[in-house]
Amino acid sequence: MVRHLLRGRQRPAMIRHDYVAFYQRLTAPFVRHPGWIRLLRFFNHLIEVVMYGCYIALLAGLIWLGSRVSWDAAFHRVLPFVLVPGISFILLSLVRDWLNSPRPYEEWAIDPLIPRTKKGDSMPSRHVFSAVTIAMCVLRLSWLWGALFLVLAAALALIRVIGGVHYPRDVIVGALCGLVAGSLLFI
């Protein structure tokens, strides 16, 4: 029994060391090349802007195409593309607030490459969830563009982990939730 308790106490230190070492290996090329850090931050912001901008353009396009038939058609055409992401986003936010998981820079002695001061709400990643859900909306209308947006969402997930603002599990759970929510558009 004592041995079991001792092993339990040793494990967190080992995990801590392993995550810090993992993050240092992951970010070593960026630390050696400070210009890469600027690129990482730039692409983090760019992908966010592209995703949210294209989502607004998608909704506007659906309204415009539907309004050519009737406003009722426009409403029915755009409704699933608003309700599915909107309700899913609210539910995910409630779960995330309830979990209130700490961010990597709160728990470990790491210096995140993406500056952030927010505490908690790390899992699931809402940025990745939103990006995947938007990609699924685009995928519903165009396989080619949807695939491109899924690649952008995967890049954003990687950037968020390298940036030190999320654990890998946070972005994986966010992506899976986005896939589940987005798949509702295909029903």
PDB file of C-alpha atoms in Angstrom:
ATOM      1  CA  MET A   1       0.000   0.000   0.000  1.00  0.00           C
ATOM      2  CA  VAL A   2       2.811   2.426   0.881  1.00  0.00           C
ATOM      3  CA  ARG A   3       4.604   1.553  -2.358  1.00  0.00           C
ATOM      4  CA  HIS A   4       1.407   2.322  -4.308  1.00  0.00           C
ATOM      5  CA  LEU A   5       1.123   5.721  -2.611  1.00  0.00           C
ATOM      6  CA  LEU A   6       4.763   6.499  -3.315  1.00  0.00           C
ATOM      7  CA  ARG A   7       4.394   5.563  -6.973  1.00  0.00           C
ATOM      8  CA  GLY A   8       1.347   7.846  -7.157  1.00  0.00           C
ATOM      9  CA  ARG A   9       3.390  10.736  -5.759  1.00  0.00           C
ATOM     10  CA  GLN A  10       6.299  10.153  -8.093  1.00  0.00           C
ATOM     11  CA  ARG A  11       4.129  10.052 -11.204  1.00  0.00           C
ATOM     12  CA  PRO A  12       3.065  13.737 -11.290  1.00  0.00           C
ATOM     13  CA  ALA A  13       6.699  14.860 -11.147  1.00  0.00           C
ATOM     14  CA  MET A  14       7.529  12.500 -14.006  1.00  0.00           C
ATOM     15  CA  ILE A  15       4.572  13.765 -16.057  1.00  0.00           C
ATOM     16  CA  ARG A  16       5.558  17.354 -15.306  1.00  0.00           C
ATOM     17  CA  HIS A  17       9.099  16.737 -16.445  1.00  0.00           C
ATOM     18  CA  ASP A  18       7.904  14.920 -19.546  1.00  0.00           C
ATOM     19  CA  TYR A  19       5.520  17.736 -20.621  1.00  0.00           C
ATOM     20  CA  VAL A  20       8.113  20.439 -20.057  1.00  0.00           C
ATOM     21  CA  ALA A  21      10.648  18.386 -22.023  1.00  0.00           C
ATOM     22  CA  PHE A  22       8.048  17.710 -24.739  1.00  0.00           C
ATOM     23  CA  TYR A  23       7.239  21.416 -25.046  1.00  0.00           C
ATOM     24  CA  GLN A  24      10.913  22.383 -25.121  1.00  0.00           C
ATOM     25  CA  ARG A  25      11.566  19.891 -27.937  1.00  0.00           C
ATOM     26  CA  LEU A  26       8.477  21.108 -29.785  1.00  0.00           C
ATOM     27  CA  THR A  27       9.430  24.777 -29.595  1.00  0.00           C
ATOM     28  CA  ALA A  28      13.222  24.449 -29.942  1.00  0.00           C
ATOM     29  CA  PRO A  29      13.257  25.381 -33.663  1.00  0.00           C
ATOM     30  CA  PHE A  30      11.157  28.469 -32.914  1.00  0.00           C
ATOM     31  CA  VAL A  31      13.378  29.530 -30.034  1.00  0.00           C
ATOM     32  CA  ARG A  32      16.436  29.221 -32.290  1.00  0.00           C
ATOM     33  CA  HIS A  33      14.735  31.285 -35.020  1.00  0.00           C
ATOM     34  CA  PRO A  34      12.745  34.175 -33.461  1.00  0.00           C
ATOM     35  CA  GLY A  35      11.316  35.065 -36.875  1.00  0.00           C
ATOM     36  CA  TRP A  36       9.450  31.762 -36.813  1.00  0.00           C
ATOM     37  CA  ILE A  37       7.684  32.863 -33.626  1.00  0.00           C
ATOM     38  CA  ARG A  38       6.379  35.927 -35.451  1.00  0.00           C
ATOM     39  CA  LEU A  39       5.215  33.676 -38.302  1.00  0.00           C
ATOM     40  CA  LEU A  40       3.499  31.337 -35.832  1.00  0.00           C
ATOM     41  CA  ARG A  41       1.618  34.244 -34.268  1.00  0.00           C
ATOM     42  CA  PHE A  42       0.803  35.684 -37.704  1.00  0.00           C
ATOM     43  CA  PHE A  43      -0.625  32.384 -38.996  1.00  0.00           C
ATOM     44  CA  ASN A  44      -2.572  31.883 -35.761  1.00  0.00           C
ATOM     45  CA  HIS A  45      -4.262  35.244 -36.334  1.00  0.00           C
ATOM     46  CA  LEU A  46      -4.585  34.795 -40.108  1.00  0.00           C
ATOM     47  CA  ILE A  47      -6.338  31.430 -39.839  1.00  0.00           C
ATOM     48  CA  GLU A  48      -8.751  32.857 -37.254  1.00  0.00           C
ATOM     49  CA  VAL A  49      -9.592  35.826 -39.514  1.00  0.00           C
ATOM     50  CA  VAL A  50      -9.950  33.625 -42.611  1.00  0.00           C
ATOM     51  CA  MET A  51     -12.196  31.133 -40.810  1.00  0.00           C
ATOM     52  CA  TYR A  52     -14.535  33.679 -39.244  1.00  0.00           C
ATOM     53  CA  GLY A  53     -14.552  35.891 -42.347  1.00  0.00           C
ATOM     54  CA  CYS A  54     -15.398  32.987 -44.623  1.00  0.00           C
ATOM     55  CA  TYR A  55     -18.138  31.822 -42.260  1.00  0.00           C
ATOM     56  CA  ILE A  56     -19.771  35.254 -42.461  1.00  0.00           C
ATOM     57  CA  ALA A  57     -19.339  35.225 -46.258  1.00  0.00           C
ATOM     58  CA  LEU A  58     -20.856  31.732 -46.403  1.00  0.00           C
ATOM     59  CA  LEU A  59     -23.922  32.861 -44.457  1.00  0.00           C
ATOM     60  CA  ALA A  60     -24.275  35.985 -46.609  1.00  0.00           C
ATOM     61  CA  GLY A  61     -23.976  33.887 -49.764  1.00  0.00           C
ATOM     62  CA  LEU A  62     -26.635  31.446 -48.576  1.00  0.00           C
ATOM     63  CA  ILE A  63     -28.980  34.323 -47.752  1.00  0.00           C
ATOM     64  CA  TRP A  64     -28.335  35.968 -51.114  1.00  0.00           C
ATOM     65  CA  LEU A  65     -28.870  32.746 -53.083  1.00  0.00           C
ATOM     66  CA  GLY A  66     -32.018  31.922 -51.140  1.00  0.00           C
ATOM     67  CA  SER A  67     -33.402  35.437 -51.457  1.00  0.00           C
ATOM     68  CA  ARG A  68     -33.317  35.122 -55.222  1.00  0.00           C
ATOM     69  CA  VAL A  69     -36.143  32.587 -54.789  1.00  0.00           C
ATOM     70  CA  SER A  70     -37.820  34.078 -51.702  1.00  0.00           C
ATOM     71  CA  TRP A  71     -36.928  35.355 -48.264  1.00  0.00           C
ATOM     72  CA  ASP A  72     -38.557  32.275 -46.808  1.00  0.00           C
ATOM     73  CA  ALA A  73     -36.205  30.112 -48.888  1.00  0.00           C
ATOM     74  CA  ALA A  74     -33.235  32.196 -47.729  1.00  0.00           C
ATOM     75  CA  PHE A  75     -34.256  31.730 -44.097  1.00  0.00           C
ATOM     76  CA  HIS A  76     -34.624  27.952 -44.465  1.00  0.00           C
ATOM     77  CA  ARG A  77     -31.387  27.659 -46.402  1.00  0.00           C
ATOM     78  CA  VAL A  78     -29.255  29.508 -43.827  1.00  0.00           C
ATOM     79  CA  LEU A  79     -30.986  28.289 -40.639  1.00  0.00           C
ATOM     80  CA  PRO A  80     -29.030  25.003 -40.187  1.00  0.00           C
ATOM     81  CA  PHE A  81     -25.737  26.828 -40.824  1.00  0.00           C
ATOM     82  CA  VAL A  82     -26.557  29.206 -37.958  1.00  0.00           C
ATOM     83  CA  LEU A  83     -28.291  26.889 -35.490  1.00  0.00           C
ATOM     84  CA  VAL A  84     -25.903  23.914 -35.587  1.00  0.00           C
ATOM     85  CA  PRO A  85     -22.715  25.945 -35.016  1.00  0.00           C
ATOM     86  CA  GLY A  86     -24.445  28.370 -32.644  1.00  0.00           C
ATOM     87  CA  ILE A  87     -26.055  25.827 -30.334  1.00  0.00           C
ATOM     88  CA  SER A  88     -22.941  23.642 -30.439  1.00  0.00           C
ATOM     89  CA  PHE A  89     -20.755  26.620 -29.542  1.00  0.00           C
ATOM     90  CA  ILE A  90     -22.953  27.449 -26.542  1.00  0.00           C
ATOM     91  CA  LEU A  91     -22.981  23.823 -25.326  1.00  0.00           C
ATOM     92  CA  LEU A  92     -19.218  23.507 -25.761  1.00  0.00           C
ATOM     93  CA  SER A  93     -18.692  26.776 -23.867  1.00  0.00           C
ATOM     94  CA  LEU A  94     -20.836  25.534 -20.969  1.00  0.00           C
ATOM     95  CA  VAL A  95     -18.877  22.269 -20.766  1.00  0.00           C
ATOM     96  CA  ARG A  96     -15.596  24.161 -21.010  1.00  0.00           C
ATOM     97  CA  ASP A  97     -16.612  26.524 -18.196  1.00  0.00           C
ATOM     98  CA  TRP A  98     -17.678  23.562 -16.062  1.00  0.00           C
ATOM     99  CA  LEU A  99     -14.375  21.731 -16.661  1.00  0.00           C
ATOM    100  CA  ASN A 100     -12.288  24.904 -16.283  1.00  0.00           C
ATOM    101  CA  SER A 101      -9.100  23.029 -17.178  1.00  0.00           C
ATOM    102  CA  PRO A 102      -5.860  24.938 -16.626  1.00  0.00           C
ATOM    103  CA  ARG A 103      -3.753  25.987 -19.591  1.00  0.00           C
ATOM    104  CA  PRO A 104      -0.235  24.572 -20.055  1.00  0.00           C
ATOM    105  CA  TYR A 105       1.468  27.825 -19.035  1.00  0.00           C
ATOM    106  CA  GLU A 106      -0.513  27.788 -15.775  1.00  0.00           C
ATOM    107  CA  GLU A 107       0.621  24.307 -14.750  1.00  0.00           C
ATOM    108  CA  TRP A 108       4.140  24.027 -16.109  1.00  0.00           C
ATOM    109  CA  ALA A 109       7.252  26.148 -16.216  1.00  0.00           C
ATOM    110  CA  ILE A 110       6.915  26.956 -19.913  1.00  0.00           C
ATOM    111  CA  ASP A 111       7.031  30.241 -21.765  1.00  0.00           C
ATOM    112  CA  PRO A 112       4.201  30.155 -24.343  1.00  0.00           C
ATOM    113  CA  LEU A 113       5.072  31.410 -27.809  1.00  0.00           C
ATOM    114  CA  ILE A 114       1.588  32.916 -28.165  1.00  0.00           C
ATOM    115  CA  PRO A 115       1.227  35.465 -25.352  1.00  0.00           C
ATOM    116  CA  ARG A 116      -1.841  34.770 -23.269  1.00  0.00           C
ATOM    117  CA  THR A 117      -2.887  35.662 -19.732  1.00  0.00           C
ATOM    118  CA  LYS A 118      -6.271  33.940 -19.542  1.00  0.00           C
ATOM    119  CA  LYS A 119      -6.627  31.384 -16.778  1.00  0.00           C
ATOM    120  CA  GLY A 120      -8.497  28.115 -17.208  1.00  0.00           C
ATOM    121  CA  ASP A 121     -10.973  27.149 -19.938  1.00  0.00           C
ATOM    122  CA  SER A 122      -8.312  25.198 -21.811  1.00  0.00           C
ATOM    123  CA  MET A 123     -10.309  22.133 -22.735  1.00  0.00           C
ATOM    124  CA  PRO A 124     -11.777  21.786 -25.243  1.00  0.00           C
ATOM    125  CA  SER A 125     -10.182  24.358 -27.521  1.00  0.00           C
ATOM    126  CA  ARG A 126     -12.928  26.682 -28.712  1.00  0.00           C
ATOM    127  CA  HIS A 127     -10.741  28.069 -31.503  1.00  0.00           C
ATOM    128  CA  VAL A 128     -10.204  24.598 -32.952  1.00  0.00           C
ATOM    129  CA  PHE A 129     -13.841  23.619 -32.386  1.00  0.00           C
ATOM    130  CA  SER A 130     -15.005  26.713 -34.251  1.00  0.00           C
ATOM    131  CA  ALA A 131     -12.526  26.197 -37.081  1.00  0.00           C
ATOM    132  CA  VAL A 132     -13.558  22.560 -37.574  1.00  0.00           C
ATOM    133  CA  THR A 133     -17.264  23.417 -37.360  1.00  0.00           C
ATOM    134  CA  ILE A 134     -16.825  26.164 -39.965  1.00  0.00           C
ATOM    135  CA  ALA A 135     -14.842  23.739 -42.133  1.00  0.00           C
ATOM    136  CA  MET A 136     -17.719  21.273 -41.886  1.00  0.00           C
ATOM    137  CA  CYS A 137     -20.151  24.006 -42.963  1.00  0.00           C
ATOM    138  CA  VAL A 138     -17.968  24.674 -45.988  1.00  0.00           C
ATOM    139  CA  LEU A 139     -17.595  20.918 -46.600  1.00  0.00           C
ATOM    140  CA  ARG A 140     -21.395  20.620 -46.715  1.00  0.00           C
ATOM    141  CA  LEU A 141     -21.384  22.970 -49.720  1.00  0.00           C
ATOM    142  CA  SER A 142     -18.066  22.096 -51.406  1.00  0.00           C
ATOM    143  CA  TRP A 143     -15.869  19.058 -50.857  1.00  0.00           C
ATOM    144  CA  LEU A 144     -12.774  20.736 -52.231  1.00  0.00           C
ATOM    145  CA  TRP A 145     -13.047  23.938 -50.187  1.00  0.00           C
ATOM    146  CA  GLY A 146     -14.193  21.979 -47.147  1.00  0.00           C
ATOM    147  CA  ALA A 147     -11.087  19.791 -47.313  1.00  0.00           C
ATOM    148  CA  LEU A 148      -8.910  22.909 -47.551  1.00  0.00           C
ATOM    149  CA  PHE A 149     -10.629  24.397 -44.503  1.00  0.00           C
ATOM    150  CA  LEU A 150     -10.144  21.156 -42.563  1.00  0.00           C
ATOM    151  CA  VAL A 151      -6.411  21.395 -43.323  1.00  0.00           C
ATOM    152  CA  LEU A 152      -6.464  25.000 -42.030  1.00  0.00           C
ATOM    153  CA  ALA A 153      -8.270  23.819 -38.883  1.00  0.00           C
ATOM    154  CA  ALA A 154      -5.611  21.129 -38.345  1.00  0.00           C
ATOM    155  CA  ALA A 155      -2.897  23.768 -38.812  1.00  0.00           C
ATOM    156  CA  LEU A 156      -4.621  25.971 -36.229  1.00  0.00           C
ATOM    157  CA  ALA A 157      -4.715  23.036 -33.786  1.00  0.00           C
ATOM    158  CA  LEU A 158      -0.991  22.480 -34.234  1.00  0.00           C
ATOM    159  CA  ILE A 159      -0.274  26.200 -33.860  1.00  0.00           C
ATOM    160  CA  ARG A 160      -2.278  26.373 -30.613  1.00  0.00           C
ATOM    161  CA  VAL A 161      -0.238  23.497 -29.120  1.00  0.00           C
ATOM    162  CA  ILE A 162       3.116  24.858 -30.314  1.00  0.00           C
ATOM    163  CA  GLY A 163       2.045  28.284 -29.074  1.00  0.00           C
ATOM    164  CA  GLY A 164       1.641  26.824 -25.579  1.00  0.00           C
ATOM    165  CA  VAL A 165      -1.966  27.922 -25.062  1.00  0.00           C
ATOM    166  CA  HIS A 166      -3.454  24.407 -25.299  1.00  0.00           C
ATOM    167  CA  TYR A 167      -2.488  20.825 -24.584  1.00  0.00           C
ATOM    168  CA  PRO A 168      -2.727  18.331 -27.456  1.00  0.00           C
ATOM    169  CA  ARG A 169      -5.791  16.779 -25.772  1.00  0.00           C
ATOM    170  CA  ASP A 170      -7.549  20.180 -25.791  1.00  0.00           C
ATOM    171  CA  VAL A 171      -7.275  20.596 -29.548  1.00  0.00           C
ATOM    172  CA  ILE A 172      -8.108  16.933 -30.232  1.00  0.00           C
ATOM    173  CA  VAL A 173     -11.290  17.130 -28.149  1.00  0.00           C
ATOM    174  CA  GLY A 174     -12.158  20.486 -29.735  1.00  0.00           C
ATOM    175  CA  ALA A 175     -11.679  19.027 -33.229  1.00  0.00           C
ATOM    176  CA  LEU A 176     -13.747  15.926 -32.441  1.00  0.00           C
ATOM    177  CA  CYS A 177     -16.560  18.062 -31.028  1.00  0.00           C
ATOM    178  CA  GLY A 178     -16.416  20.215 -34.163  1.00  0.00           C
ATOM    179  CA  LEU A 179     -16.618  17.122 -36.381  1.00  0.00           C
ATOM    180  CA  VAL A 180     -19.616  15.796 -34.450  1.00  0.00           C
ATOM    181  CA  ALA A 181     -21.393  19.158 -34.521  1.00  0.00           C
ATOM    182  CA  GLY A 182     -20.597  19.726 -38.192  1.00  0.00           C
ATOM    183  CA  SER A 183     -21.746  16.245 -39.157  1.00  0.00           C
ATOM    184  CA  LEU A 184     -25.260  17.243 -38.054  1.00  0.00           C
ATOM    185  CA  LEU A 185     -25.400  19.403 -41.193  1.00  0.00           C
ATOM    186  CA  PHE A 186     -25.286  16.232 -43.305  1.00  0.00           C
ATOM    187  CA  ILE A 187     -28.395  14.687 -41.707  1.00  0.00           C
TER     188      ILE A 187
END
